[in-house]
Every structure is written in structure tokens, then in C-alpha cells.
PDB file of C-alpha atoms in Angstrom:
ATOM      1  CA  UNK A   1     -21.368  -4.037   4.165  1.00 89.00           C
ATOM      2  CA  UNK A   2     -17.921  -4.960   4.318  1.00 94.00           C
ATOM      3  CA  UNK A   3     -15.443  -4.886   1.355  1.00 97.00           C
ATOM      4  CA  UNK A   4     -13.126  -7.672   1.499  1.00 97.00           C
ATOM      5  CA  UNK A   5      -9.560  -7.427  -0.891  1.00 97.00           C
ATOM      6  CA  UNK A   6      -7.808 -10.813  -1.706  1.00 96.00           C
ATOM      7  CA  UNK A   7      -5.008 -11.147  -3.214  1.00 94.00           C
ATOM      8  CA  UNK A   8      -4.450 -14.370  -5.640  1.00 91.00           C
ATOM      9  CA  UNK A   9      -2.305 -16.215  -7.127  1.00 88.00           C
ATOM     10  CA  UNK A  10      -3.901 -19.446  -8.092  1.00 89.00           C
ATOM     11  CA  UNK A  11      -2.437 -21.201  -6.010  1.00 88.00           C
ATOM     12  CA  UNK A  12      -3.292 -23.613  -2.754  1.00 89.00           C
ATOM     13  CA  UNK A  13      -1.754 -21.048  -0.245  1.00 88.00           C
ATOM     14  CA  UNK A  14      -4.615 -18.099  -1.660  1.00 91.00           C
ATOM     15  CA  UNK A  15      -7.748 -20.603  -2.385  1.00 93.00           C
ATOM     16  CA  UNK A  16      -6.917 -21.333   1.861  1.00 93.00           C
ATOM     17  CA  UNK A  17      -7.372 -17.876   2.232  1.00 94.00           C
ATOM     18  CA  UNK A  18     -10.199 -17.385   0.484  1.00 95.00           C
ATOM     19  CA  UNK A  19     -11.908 -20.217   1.960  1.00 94.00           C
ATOM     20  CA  UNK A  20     -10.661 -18.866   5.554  1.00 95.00           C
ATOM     21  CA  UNK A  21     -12.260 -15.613   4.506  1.00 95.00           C
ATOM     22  CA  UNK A  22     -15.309 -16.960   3.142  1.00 94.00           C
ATOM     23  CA  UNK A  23     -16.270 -18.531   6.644  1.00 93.00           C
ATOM     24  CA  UNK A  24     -14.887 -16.012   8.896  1.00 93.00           C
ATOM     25  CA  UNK A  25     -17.338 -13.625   7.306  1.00 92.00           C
ATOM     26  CA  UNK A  26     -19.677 -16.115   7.160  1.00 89.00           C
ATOM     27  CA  UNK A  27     -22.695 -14.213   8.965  1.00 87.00           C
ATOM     28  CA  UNK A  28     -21.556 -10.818   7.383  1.00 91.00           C
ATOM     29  CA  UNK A  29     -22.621  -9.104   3.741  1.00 93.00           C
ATOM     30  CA  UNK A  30     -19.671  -8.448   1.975  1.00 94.00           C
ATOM     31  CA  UNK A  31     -18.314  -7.630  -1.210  1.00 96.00           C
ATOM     32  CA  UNK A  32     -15.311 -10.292  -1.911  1.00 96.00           C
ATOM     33  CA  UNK A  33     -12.475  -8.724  -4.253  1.00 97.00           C
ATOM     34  CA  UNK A  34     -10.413 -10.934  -5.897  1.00 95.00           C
ATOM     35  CA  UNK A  35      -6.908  -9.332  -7.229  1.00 94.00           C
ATOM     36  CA  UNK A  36      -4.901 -11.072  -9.694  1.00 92.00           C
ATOM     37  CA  UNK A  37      -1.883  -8.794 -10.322  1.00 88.00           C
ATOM     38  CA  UNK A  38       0.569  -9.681 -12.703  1.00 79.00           C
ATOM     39  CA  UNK A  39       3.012  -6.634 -13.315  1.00 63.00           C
ATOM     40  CA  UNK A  40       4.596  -6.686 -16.925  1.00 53.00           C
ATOM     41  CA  UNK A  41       8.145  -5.692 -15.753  1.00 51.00           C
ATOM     42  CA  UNK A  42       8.497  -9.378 -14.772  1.00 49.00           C
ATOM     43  CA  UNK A  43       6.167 -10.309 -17.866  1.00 49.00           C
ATOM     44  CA  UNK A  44       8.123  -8.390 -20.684  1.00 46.00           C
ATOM     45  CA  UNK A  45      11.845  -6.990 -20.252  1.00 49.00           C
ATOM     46  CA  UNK A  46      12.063  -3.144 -20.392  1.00 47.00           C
ATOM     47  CA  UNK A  47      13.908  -2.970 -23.786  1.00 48.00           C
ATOM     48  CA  UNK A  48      10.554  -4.664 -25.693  1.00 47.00           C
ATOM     49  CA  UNK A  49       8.218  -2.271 -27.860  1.00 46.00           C
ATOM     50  CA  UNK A  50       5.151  -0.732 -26.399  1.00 46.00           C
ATOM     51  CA  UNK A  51       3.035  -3.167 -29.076  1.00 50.00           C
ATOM     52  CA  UNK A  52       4.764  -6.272 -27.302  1.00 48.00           C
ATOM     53  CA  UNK A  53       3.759  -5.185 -24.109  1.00 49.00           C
ATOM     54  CA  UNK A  54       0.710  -5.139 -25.373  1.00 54.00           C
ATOM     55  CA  UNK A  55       0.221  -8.255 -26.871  1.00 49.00           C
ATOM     56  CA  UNK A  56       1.961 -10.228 -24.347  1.00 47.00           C
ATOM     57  CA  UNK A  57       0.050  -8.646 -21.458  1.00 53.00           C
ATOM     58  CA  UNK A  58      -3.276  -9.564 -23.774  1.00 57.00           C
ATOM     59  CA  UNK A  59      -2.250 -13.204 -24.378  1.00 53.00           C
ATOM     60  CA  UNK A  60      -1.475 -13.586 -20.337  1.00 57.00           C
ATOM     61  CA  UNK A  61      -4.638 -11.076 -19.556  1.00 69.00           C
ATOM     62  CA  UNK A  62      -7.174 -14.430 -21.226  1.00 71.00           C
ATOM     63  CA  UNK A  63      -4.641 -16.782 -19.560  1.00 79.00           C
ATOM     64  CA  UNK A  64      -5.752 -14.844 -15.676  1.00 82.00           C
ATOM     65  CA  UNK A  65      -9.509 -14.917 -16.972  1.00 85.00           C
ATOM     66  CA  UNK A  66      -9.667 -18.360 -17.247  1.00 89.00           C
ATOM     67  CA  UNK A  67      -8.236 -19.265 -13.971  1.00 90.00           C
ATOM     68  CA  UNK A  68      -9.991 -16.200 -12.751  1.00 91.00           C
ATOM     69  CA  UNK A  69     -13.199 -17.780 -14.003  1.00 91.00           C
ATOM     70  CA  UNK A  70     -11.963 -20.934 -12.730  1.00 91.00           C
ATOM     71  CA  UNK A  71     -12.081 -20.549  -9.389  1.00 92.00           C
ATOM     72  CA  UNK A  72     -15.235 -18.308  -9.313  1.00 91.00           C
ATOM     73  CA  UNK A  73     -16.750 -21.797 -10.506  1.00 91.00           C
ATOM     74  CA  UNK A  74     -15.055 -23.309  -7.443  1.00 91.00           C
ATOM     75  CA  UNK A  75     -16.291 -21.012  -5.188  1.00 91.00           C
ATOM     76  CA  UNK A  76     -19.837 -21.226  -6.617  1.00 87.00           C
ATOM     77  CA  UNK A  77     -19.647 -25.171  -5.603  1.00 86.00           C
ATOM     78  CA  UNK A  78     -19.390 -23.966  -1.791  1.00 85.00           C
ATOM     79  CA  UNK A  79     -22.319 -23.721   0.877  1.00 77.00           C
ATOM     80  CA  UNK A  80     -22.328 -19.452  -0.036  1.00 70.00           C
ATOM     81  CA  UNK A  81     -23.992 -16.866   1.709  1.00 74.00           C
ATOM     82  CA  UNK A  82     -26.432 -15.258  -0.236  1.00 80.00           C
ATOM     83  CA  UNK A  83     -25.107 -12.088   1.290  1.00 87.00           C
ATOM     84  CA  UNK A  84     -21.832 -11.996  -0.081  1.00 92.00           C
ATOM     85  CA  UNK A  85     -21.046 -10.691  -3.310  1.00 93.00           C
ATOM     86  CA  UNK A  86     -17.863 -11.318  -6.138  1.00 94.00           C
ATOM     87  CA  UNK A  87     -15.796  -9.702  -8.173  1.00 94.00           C
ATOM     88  CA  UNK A  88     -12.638 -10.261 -10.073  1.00 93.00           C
ATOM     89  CA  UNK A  89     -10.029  -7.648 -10.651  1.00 92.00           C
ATOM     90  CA  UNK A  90      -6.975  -7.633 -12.565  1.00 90.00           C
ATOM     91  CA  UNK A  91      -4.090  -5.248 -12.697  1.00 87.00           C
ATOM     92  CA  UNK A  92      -0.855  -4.871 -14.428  1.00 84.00           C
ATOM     93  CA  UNK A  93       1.308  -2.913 -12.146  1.00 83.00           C
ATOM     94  CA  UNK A  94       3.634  -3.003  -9.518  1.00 87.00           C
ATOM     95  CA  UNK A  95       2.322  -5.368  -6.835  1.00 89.00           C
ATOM     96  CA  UNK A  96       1.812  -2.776  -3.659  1.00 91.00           C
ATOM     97  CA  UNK A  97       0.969  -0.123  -5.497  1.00 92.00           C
ATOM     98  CA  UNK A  98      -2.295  -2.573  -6.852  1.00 92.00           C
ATOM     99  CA  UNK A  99      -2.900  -3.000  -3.880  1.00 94.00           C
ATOM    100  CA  UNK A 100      -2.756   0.232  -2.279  1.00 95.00           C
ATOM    101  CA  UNK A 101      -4.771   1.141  -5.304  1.00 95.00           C
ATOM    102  CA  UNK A 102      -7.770  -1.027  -5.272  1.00 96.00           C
ATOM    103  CA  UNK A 103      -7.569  -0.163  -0.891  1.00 96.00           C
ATOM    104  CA  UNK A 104      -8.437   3.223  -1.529  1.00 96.00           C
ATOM    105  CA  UNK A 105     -10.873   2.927  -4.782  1.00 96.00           C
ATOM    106  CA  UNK A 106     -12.765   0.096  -3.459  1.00 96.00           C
ATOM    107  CA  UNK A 107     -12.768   1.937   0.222  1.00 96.00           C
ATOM    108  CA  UNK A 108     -11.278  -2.013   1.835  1.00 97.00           C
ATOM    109  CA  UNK A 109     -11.833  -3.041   5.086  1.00 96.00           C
ATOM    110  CA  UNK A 110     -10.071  -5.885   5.286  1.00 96.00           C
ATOM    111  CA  UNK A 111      -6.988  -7.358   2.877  1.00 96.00           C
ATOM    112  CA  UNK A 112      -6.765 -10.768   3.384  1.00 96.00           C
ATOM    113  CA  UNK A 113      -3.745 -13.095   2.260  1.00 92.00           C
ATOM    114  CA  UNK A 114      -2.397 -16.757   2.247  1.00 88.00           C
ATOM    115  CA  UNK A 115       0.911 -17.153   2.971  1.00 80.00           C
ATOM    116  CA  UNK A 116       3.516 -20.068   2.942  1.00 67.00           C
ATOM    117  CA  UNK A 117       5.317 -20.626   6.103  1.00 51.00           C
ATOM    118  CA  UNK A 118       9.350 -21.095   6.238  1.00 45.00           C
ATOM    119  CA  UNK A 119      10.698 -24.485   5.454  1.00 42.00           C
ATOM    120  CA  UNK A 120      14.348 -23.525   6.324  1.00 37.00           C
ATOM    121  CA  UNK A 121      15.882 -21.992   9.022  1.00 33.00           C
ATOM    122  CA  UNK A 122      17.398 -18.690   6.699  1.00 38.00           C
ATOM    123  CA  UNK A 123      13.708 -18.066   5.231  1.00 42.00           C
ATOM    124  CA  UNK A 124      11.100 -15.847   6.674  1.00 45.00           C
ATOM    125  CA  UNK A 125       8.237 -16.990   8.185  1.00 44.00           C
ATOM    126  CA  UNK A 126       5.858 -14.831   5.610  1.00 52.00           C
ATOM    127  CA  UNK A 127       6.467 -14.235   2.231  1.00 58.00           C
ATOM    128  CA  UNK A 128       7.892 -11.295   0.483  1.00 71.00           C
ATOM    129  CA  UNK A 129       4.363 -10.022  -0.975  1.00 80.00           C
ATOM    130  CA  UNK A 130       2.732 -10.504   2.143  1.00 79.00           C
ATOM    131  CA  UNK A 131       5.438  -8.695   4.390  1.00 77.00           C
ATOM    132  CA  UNK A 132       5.422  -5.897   2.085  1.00 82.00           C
ATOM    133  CA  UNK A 133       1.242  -5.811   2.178  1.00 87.00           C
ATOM    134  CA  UNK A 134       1.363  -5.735   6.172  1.00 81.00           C
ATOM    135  CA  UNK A 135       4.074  -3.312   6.357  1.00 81.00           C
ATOM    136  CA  UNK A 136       3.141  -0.416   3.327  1.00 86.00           C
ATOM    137  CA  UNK A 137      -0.152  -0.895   2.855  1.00 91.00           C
ATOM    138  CA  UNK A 138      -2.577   0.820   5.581  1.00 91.00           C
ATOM    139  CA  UNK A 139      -5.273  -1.579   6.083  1.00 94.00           C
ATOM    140  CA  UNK A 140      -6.416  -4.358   8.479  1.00 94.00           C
ATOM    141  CA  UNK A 141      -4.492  -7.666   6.829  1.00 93.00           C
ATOM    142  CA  UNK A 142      -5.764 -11.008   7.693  1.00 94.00           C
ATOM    143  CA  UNK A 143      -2.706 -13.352   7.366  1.00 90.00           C
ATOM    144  CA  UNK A 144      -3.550 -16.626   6.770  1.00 91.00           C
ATOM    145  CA  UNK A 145      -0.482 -19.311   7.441  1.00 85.00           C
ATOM    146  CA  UNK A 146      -0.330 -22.614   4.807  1.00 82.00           C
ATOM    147  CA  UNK A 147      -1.542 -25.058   7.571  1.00 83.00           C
ATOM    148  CA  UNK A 148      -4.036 -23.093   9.090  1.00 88.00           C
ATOM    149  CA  UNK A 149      -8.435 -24.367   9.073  1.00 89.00           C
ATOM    150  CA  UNK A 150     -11.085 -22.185   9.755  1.00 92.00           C
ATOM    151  CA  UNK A 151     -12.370 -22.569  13.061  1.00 89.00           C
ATOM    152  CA  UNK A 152     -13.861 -19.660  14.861  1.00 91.00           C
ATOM    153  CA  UNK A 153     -11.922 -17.614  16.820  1.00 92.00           C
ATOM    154  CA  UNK A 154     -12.688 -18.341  20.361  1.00 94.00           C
ATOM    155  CA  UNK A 155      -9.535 -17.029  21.662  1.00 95.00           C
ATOM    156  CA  UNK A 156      -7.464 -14.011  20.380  1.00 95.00           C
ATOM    157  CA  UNK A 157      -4.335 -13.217  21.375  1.00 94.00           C
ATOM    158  CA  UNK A 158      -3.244  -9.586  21.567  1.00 94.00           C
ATOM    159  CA  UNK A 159       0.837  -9.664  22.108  1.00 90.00           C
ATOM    160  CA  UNK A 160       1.818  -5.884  23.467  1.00 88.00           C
ATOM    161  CA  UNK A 161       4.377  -4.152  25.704  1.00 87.00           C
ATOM    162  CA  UNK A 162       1.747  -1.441  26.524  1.00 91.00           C
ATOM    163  CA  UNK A 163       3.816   1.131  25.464  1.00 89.00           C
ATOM    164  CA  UNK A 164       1.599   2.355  22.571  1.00 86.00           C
ATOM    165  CA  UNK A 165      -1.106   4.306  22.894  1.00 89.00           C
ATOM    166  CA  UNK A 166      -4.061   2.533  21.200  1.00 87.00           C
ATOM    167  CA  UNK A 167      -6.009   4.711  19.109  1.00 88.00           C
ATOM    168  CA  UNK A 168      -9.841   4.261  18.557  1.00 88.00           C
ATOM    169  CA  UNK A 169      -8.942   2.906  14.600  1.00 88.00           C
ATOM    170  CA  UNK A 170      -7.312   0.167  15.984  1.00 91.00           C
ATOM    171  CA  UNK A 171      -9.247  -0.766  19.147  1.00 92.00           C
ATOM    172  CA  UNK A 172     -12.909  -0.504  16.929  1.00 91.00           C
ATOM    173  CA  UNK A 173     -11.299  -3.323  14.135  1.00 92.00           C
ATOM    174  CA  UNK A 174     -10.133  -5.149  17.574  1.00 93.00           C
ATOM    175  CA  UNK A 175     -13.890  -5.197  18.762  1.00 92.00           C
ATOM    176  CA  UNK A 176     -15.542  -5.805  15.024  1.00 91.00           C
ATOM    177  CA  UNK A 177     -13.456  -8.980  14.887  1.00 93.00           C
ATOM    178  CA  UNK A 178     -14.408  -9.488  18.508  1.00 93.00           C
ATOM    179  CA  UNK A 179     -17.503  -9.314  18.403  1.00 90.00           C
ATOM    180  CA  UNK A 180     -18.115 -11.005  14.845  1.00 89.00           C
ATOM    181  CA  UNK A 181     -17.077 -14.255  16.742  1.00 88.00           C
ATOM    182  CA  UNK A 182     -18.023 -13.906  20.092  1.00 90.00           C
ATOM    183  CA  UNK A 183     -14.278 -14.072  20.793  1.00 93.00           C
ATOM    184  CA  UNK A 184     -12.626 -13.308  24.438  1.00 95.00           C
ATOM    185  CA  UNK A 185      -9.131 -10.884  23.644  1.00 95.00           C
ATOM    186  CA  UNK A 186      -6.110 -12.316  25.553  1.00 96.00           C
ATOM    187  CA  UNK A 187      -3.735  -9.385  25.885  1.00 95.00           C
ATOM    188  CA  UNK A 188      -0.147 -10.576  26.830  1.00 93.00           C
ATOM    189  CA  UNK A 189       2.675  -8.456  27.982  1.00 92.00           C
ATOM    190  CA  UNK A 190       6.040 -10.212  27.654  1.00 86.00           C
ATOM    191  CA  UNK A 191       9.197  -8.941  29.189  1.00 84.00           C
ATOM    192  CA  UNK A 192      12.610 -10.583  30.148  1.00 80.00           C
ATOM    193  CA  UNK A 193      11.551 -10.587  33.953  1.00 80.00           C
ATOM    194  CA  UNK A 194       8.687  -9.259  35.846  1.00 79.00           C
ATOM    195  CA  UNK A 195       8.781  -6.125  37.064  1.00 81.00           C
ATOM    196  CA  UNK A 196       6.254  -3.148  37.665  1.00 88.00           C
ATOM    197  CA  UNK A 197       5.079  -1.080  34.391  1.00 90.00           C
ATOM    198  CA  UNK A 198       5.410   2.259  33.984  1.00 92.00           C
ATOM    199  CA  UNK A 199       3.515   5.621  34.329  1.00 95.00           C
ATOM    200  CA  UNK A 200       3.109   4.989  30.425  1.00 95.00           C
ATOM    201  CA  UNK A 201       2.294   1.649  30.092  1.00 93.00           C
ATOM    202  CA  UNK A 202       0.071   1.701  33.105  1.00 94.00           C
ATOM    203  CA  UNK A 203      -2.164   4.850  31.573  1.00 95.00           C
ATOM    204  CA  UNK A 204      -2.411   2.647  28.166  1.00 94.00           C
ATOM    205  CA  UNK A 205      -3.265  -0.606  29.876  1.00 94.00           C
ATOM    206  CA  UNK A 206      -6.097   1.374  31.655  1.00 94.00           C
ATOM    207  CA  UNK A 207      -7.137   2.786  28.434  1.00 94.00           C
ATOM    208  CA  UNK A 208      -7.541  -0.620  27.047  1.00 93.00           C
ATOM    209  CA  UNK A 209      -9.239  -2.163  29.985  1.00 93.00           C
ATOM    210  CA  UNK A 210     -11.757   0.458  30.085  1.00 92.00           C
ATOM    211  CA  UNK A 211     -11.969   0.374  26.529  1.00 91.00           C
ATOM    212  CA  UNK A 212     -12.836  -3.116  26.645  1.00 88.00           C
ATOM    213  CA  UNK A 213     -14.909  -2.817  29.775  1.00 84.00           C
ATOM    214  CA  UNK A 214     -17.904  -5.349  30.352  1.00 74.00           C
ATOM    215  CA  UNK A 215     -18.786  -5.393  26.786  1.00 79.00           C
ATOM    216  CA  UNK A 216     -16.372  -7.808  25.390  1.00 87.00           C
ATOM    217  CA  UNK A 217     -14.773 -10.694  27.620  1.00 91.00           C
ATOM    218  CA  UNK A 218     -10.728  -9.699  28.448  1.00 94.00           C
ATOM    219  CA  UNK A 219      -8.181 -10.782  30.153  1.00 94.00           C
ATOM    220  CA  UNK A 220      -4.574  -9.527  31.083  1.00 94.00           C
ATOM    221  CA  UNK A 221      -1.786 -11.960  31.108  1.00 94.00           C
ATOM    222  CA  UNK A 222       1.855 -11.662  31.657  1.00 93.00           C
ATOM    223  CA  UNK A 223       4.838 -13.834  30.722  1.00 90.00           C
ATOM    224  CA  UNK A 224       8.790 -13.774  31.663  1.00 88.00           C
ATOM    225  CA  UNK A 225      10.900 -14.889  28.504  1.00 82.00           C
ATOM    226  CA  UNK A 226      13.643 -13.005  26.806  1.00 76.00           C
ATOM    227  CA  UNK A 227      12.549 -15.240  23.930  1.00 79.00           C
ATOM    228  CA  UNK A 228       9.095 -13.704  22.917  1.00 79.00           C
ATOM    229  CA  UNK A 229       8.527 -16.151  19.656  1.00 80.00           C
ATOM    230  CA  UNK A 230       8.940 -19.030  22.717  1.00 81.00           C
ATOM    231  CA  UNK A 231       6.442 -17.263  25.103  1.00 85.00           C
ATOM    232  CA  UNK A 232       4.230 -16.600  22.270  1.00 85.00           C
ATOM    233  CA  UNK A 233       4.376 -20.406  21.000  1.00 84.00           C
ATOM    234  CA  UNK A 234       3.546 -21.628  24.519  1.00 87.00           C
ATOM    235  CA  UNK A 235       0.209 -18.938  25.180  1.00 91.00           C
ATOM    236  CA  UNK A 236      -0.729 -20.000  22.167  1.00 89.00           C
ATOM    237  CA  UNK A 237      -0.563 -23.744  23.001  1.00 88.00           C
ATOM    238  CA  UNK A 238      -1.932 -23.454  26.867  1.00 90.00           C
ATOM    239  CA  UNK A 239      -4.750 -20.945  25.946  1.00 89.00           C
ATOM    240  CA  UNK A 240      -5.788 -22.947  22.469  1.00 89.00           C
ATOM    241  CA  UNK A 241      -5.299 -19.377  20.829  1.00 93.00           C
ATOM    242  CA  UNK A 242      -7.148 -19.085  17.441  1.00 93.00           C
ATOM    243  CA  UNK A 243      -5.788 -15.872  16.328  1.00 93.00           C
ATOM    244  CA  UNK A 244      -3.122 -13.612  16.922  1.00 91.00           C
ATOM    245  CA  UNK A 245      -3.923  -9.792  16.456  1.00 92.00           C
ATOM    246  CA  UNK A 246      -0.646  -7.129  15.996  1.00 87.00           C
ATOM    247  CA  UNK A 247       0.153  -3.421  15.971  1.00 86.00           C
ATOM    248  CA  UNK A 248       2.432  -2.896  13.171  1.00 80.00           C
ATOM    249  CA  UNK A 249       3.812   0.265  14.451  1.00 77.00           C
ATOM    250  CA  UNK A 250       4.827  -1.451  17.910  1.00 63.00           C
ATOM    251  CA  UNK A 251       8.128  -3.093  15.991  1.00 55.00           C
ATOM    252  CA  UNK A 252       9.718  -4.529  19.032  1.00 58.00           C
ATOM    253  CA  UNK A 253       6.479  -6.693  18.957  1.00 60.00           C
ATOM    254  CA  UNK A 254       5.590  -7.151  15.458  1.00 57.00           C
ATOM    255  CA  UNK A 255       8.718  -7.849  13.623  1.00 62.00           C
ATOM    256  CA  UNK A 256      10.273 -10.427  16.033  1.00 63.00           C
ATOM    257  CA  UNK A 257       6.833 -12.432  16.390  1.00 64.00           C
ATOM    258  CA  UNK A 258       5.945 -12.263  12.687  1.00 63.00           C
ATOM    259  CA  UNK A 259       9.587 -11.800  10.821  1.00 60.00           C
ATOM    260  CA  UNK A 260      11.929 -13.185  12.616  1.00 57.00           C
ATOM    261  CA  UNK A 261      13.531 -16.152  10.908  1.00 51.00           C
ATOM    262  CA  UNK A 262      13.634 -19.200  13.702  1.00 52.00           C
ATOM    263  CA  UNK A 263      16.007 -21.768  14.696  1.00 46.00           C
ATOM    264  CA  UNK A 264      13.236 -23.592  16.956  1.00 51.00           C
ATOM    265  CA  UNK A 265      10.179 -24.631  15.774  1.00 56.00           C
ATOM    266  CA  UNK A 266       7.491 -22.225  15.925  1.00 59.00           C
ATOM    267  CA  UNK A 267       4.499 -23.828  15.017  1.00 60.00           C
ATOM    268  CA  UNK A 268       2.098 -20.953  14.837  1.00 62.00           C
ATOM    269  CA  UNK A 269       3.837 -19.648  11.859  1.00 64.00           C
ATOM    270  CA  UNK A 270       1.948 -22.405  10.259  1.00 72.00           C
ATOM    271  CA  UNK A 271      -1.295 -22.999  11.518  1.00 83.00           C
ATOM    272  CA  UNK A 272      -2.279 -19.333  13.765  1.00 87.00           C
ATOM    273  CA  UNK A 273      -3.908 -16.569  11.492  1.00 92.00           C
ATOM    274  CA  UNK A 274      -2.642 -13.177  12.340  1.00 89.00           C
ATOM    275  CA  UNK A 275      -4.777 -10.268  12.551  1.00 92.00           C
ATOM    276  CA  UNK A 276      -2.335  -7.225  11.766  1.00 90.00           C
ATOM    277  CA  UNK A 277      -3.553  -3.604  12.065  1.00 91.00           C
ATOM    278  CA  UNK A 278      -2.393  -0.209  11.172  1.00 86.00           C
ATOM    279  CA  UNK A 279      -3.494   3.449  12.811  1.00 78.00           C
TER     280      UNK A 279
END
């Protein structure tokens, strides 16, 4: 059984998610948490009475039932597994600390979030919510981009320097998600020019490899580009890469691919979910 957290807002960017989810976990049982959070220090200024709080956060507590119970009726009008299971949640708190909460009560596997991709050159390429999510909050997050359509993940893409030392946390999500779809993972090592890895990098490459073994299909690929949004962009296009899977600690990696605002068009922004994965 798999406990699946996600986040909503209403709106178009989290019913993609949740559809995304719904099918990715198509074959799986799982218990589907949907989180409306609306904290009342952006409801209610901090000078109101306690009895204000109160009756404002009732008045916009029936307002989140009845979208809540909204799109439970939505859901209920898709082809459902009879193995999954729903459940709304509502909290009035500070958003990643609702999170974090409901992560540890509800013992999550997997957090799962839409996001809208940047529509001008100064914005970020995820939203605030969702970069605070995949950077606090120490869970696998699913990130699923505005454009992107379920199809399943064939391809994964698995963008690392090899200077991390992969622990078995990370490596058994890697394989679930693997082997879930009867996905190939396509680690890529990018680097301004080719030249030979270290003693490190060489002992944690091996460790992966082996790791990997015959038991799920792998491949090692290497790209020279000082650019690594570019060299990601272009894998992505030549290998028709469904997914793209992260270490959050590895920064160099993470923060450029996923953060970094760009002057170029980066299309997987948009339409690549990212698989993002803490130790």
C-alpha cells in the first residue's frame, strides 16, 4: 500500500497532478491524500480577535468542503481503480509545516505536486510552494510541470556528476518507480569537457551499476556542455525522456536544472515530470 500526499489548490495546475498521479499509480493500491491548506495569517491579519479567526476560518473551512467535495465528484467520473482509496484533508497552518505534518502522520511515500512553469525570463521555473516542498520537506516529490500528459515512463533520466554517494533510500525509490513502469534509467554525467572521473566518482558509478545490475535495464551516458539546462534539453529530446529523477542534496545538479531562471527556452520545464528525492 502506498500513501500518496497531494497538495491542492483547485486549480488546473493540481487537478493535472492528480490526474498524472492517478495513472502513474494506476496498477498500485494506494491511499490518495488530498491537502487543501489555507493558513489564516494570509486569511485574517494578526491584529483580529481569536473569535474572528474563528469565524472567518469557519466561513472559508465550508467554502474548501465544497470544492473539496467538488472534485472528489470529478474524480469519481474517472475510469478508478478499485484499489485506490480517498481522502480529503484540510489544515490551517503554515504551508510546509502541513505538509511536513501530514508526511510524518500519514507515514507518505510519495508528495506529488502541479506546478506552473515560467512565462518570463526573471521567474522561476517552479513555483514558490513547490520549491519550498522539494527543498524542506524529506520525501520523494513528484513534480508535475503545467503542460505535461501522462504517458508511462519509458525512459528516465537520472542527471548526476557521480560525486554523491547513493544511499540505499534513494536507489530503492529509483527502482520502485523503475520497476512500476518497466522503465530503462538513463544516467547522464555532464561536464564542461570530457575528461577521466575520479577515484570518487568512479567507486560511486560502480556502486550504481552494480546496484542496478541485470535487474533493471541502464545505461551510462555522457555529455560535454558548460550549459547543463542545454545538455539536459537535448537528452531529453534525442532519448524521448519521460521523466527526469534528481538528488536534492547534489546542488550543483539540482538547482541549476530545476531553479535556474532561463534566457533560452527550456521546454522540459513544461512538459517533463521530475522525480526529486531526498536521503
Amino acid at each position: 500500500m502506498k500513501n500518496i500526499l497531494i497538495p491542492t489548490d483547485f486549480s488546473e495546475n493540481s487537478w493535472n497532478a492528480i490526474t498524472y498521479a492517478l495513472s502513474f499509480f494506476k496498477k498500485v493500491k494506494c491511499n490518495f491524500y488530498f491537502l487543501h491548506i489555507s493558513p489564516y495569517d494570509e486569511i485574517i491579519g494578526e491584529d483580529s480577535f481569536f473569535d474572528t479567526k474563528d469565524i472567518a476560518i469557519e466561513k472559508i473551512s465550508h467554502s474548501d468542503k465544497e470544492q473539496m467535495q467538488s472534485l472528489l465528484y470529478k474524480i469519481e467520473k474517472l475510469p478508478l481503480n478499485t484499489k485506490h482509496y480517498f481522502f480529503a484533508i484540510y489544515e490551517y497552518i503554515f504551508f510546509i509545516d502541513a505538509i511536513r505534518k501530514q508526511v510524518e502522520e500519514k507515514n507518505i511515500d510519495f508528495i506529488v505536486m502541479g506546478t506552473k512553469g515560467a512565462s518570463g525570463l526573471k521567474e522561476k521555473t517552479v513555483g514558490s510552494n513547490t520549491g519550498d516542498v522539494i527543498t524542506k520537506v524529506k520525501c520523494p516529490v513528484l513534480v508535475i510541470p503545467e503542460k505535461a500528459t501522462y504517458i508511462k515512463p519509458k525512459e528516465i533520466a537520472f542527471p548526476t556528476d557521480y560525486n554523491l554517494f547513493y544511499k540505499n533510500k534513494i536507489l530503492s525509490t529509483i527502482s520502485c518507480v523503475l520497476s512500476l513502469n518497466n522503465a530503462a534509467l538513463r544516467v547522464l554525467h555532464i561536464a564542461k569537457k570530457e575528461q577521466e572521473l575520479t577515484d570518487h566518482q568512479k567507486k560511486n558509478k560502480n556502486f550504481l551499476d552494480d546496484y542496478l545490475e541485470d535487474s533493471i535495464a541502464h545505461s551510462f551516458h555522457f555529455l560535454s556542455n558548460s550549459n547543463i539546462e542545454q545538455a539536459v534539453q537535448c537528452f531529453v529530446e534525442s532519448r524521448n525522456i519521460d521523466m527526469i529523477t534528481m538528488i536534492a542534496k547534489n546542488l550543483n545538479f539540482f538547482q541549476r536544472i530545476l531553479f535556474h531562471p532561463t534566457v533560452e527556452k527550456i521546454s522540459y520545464h513544461t512538459d517533463v515530470p521530475f522525480l526529486v528525492l531526498h536521503e
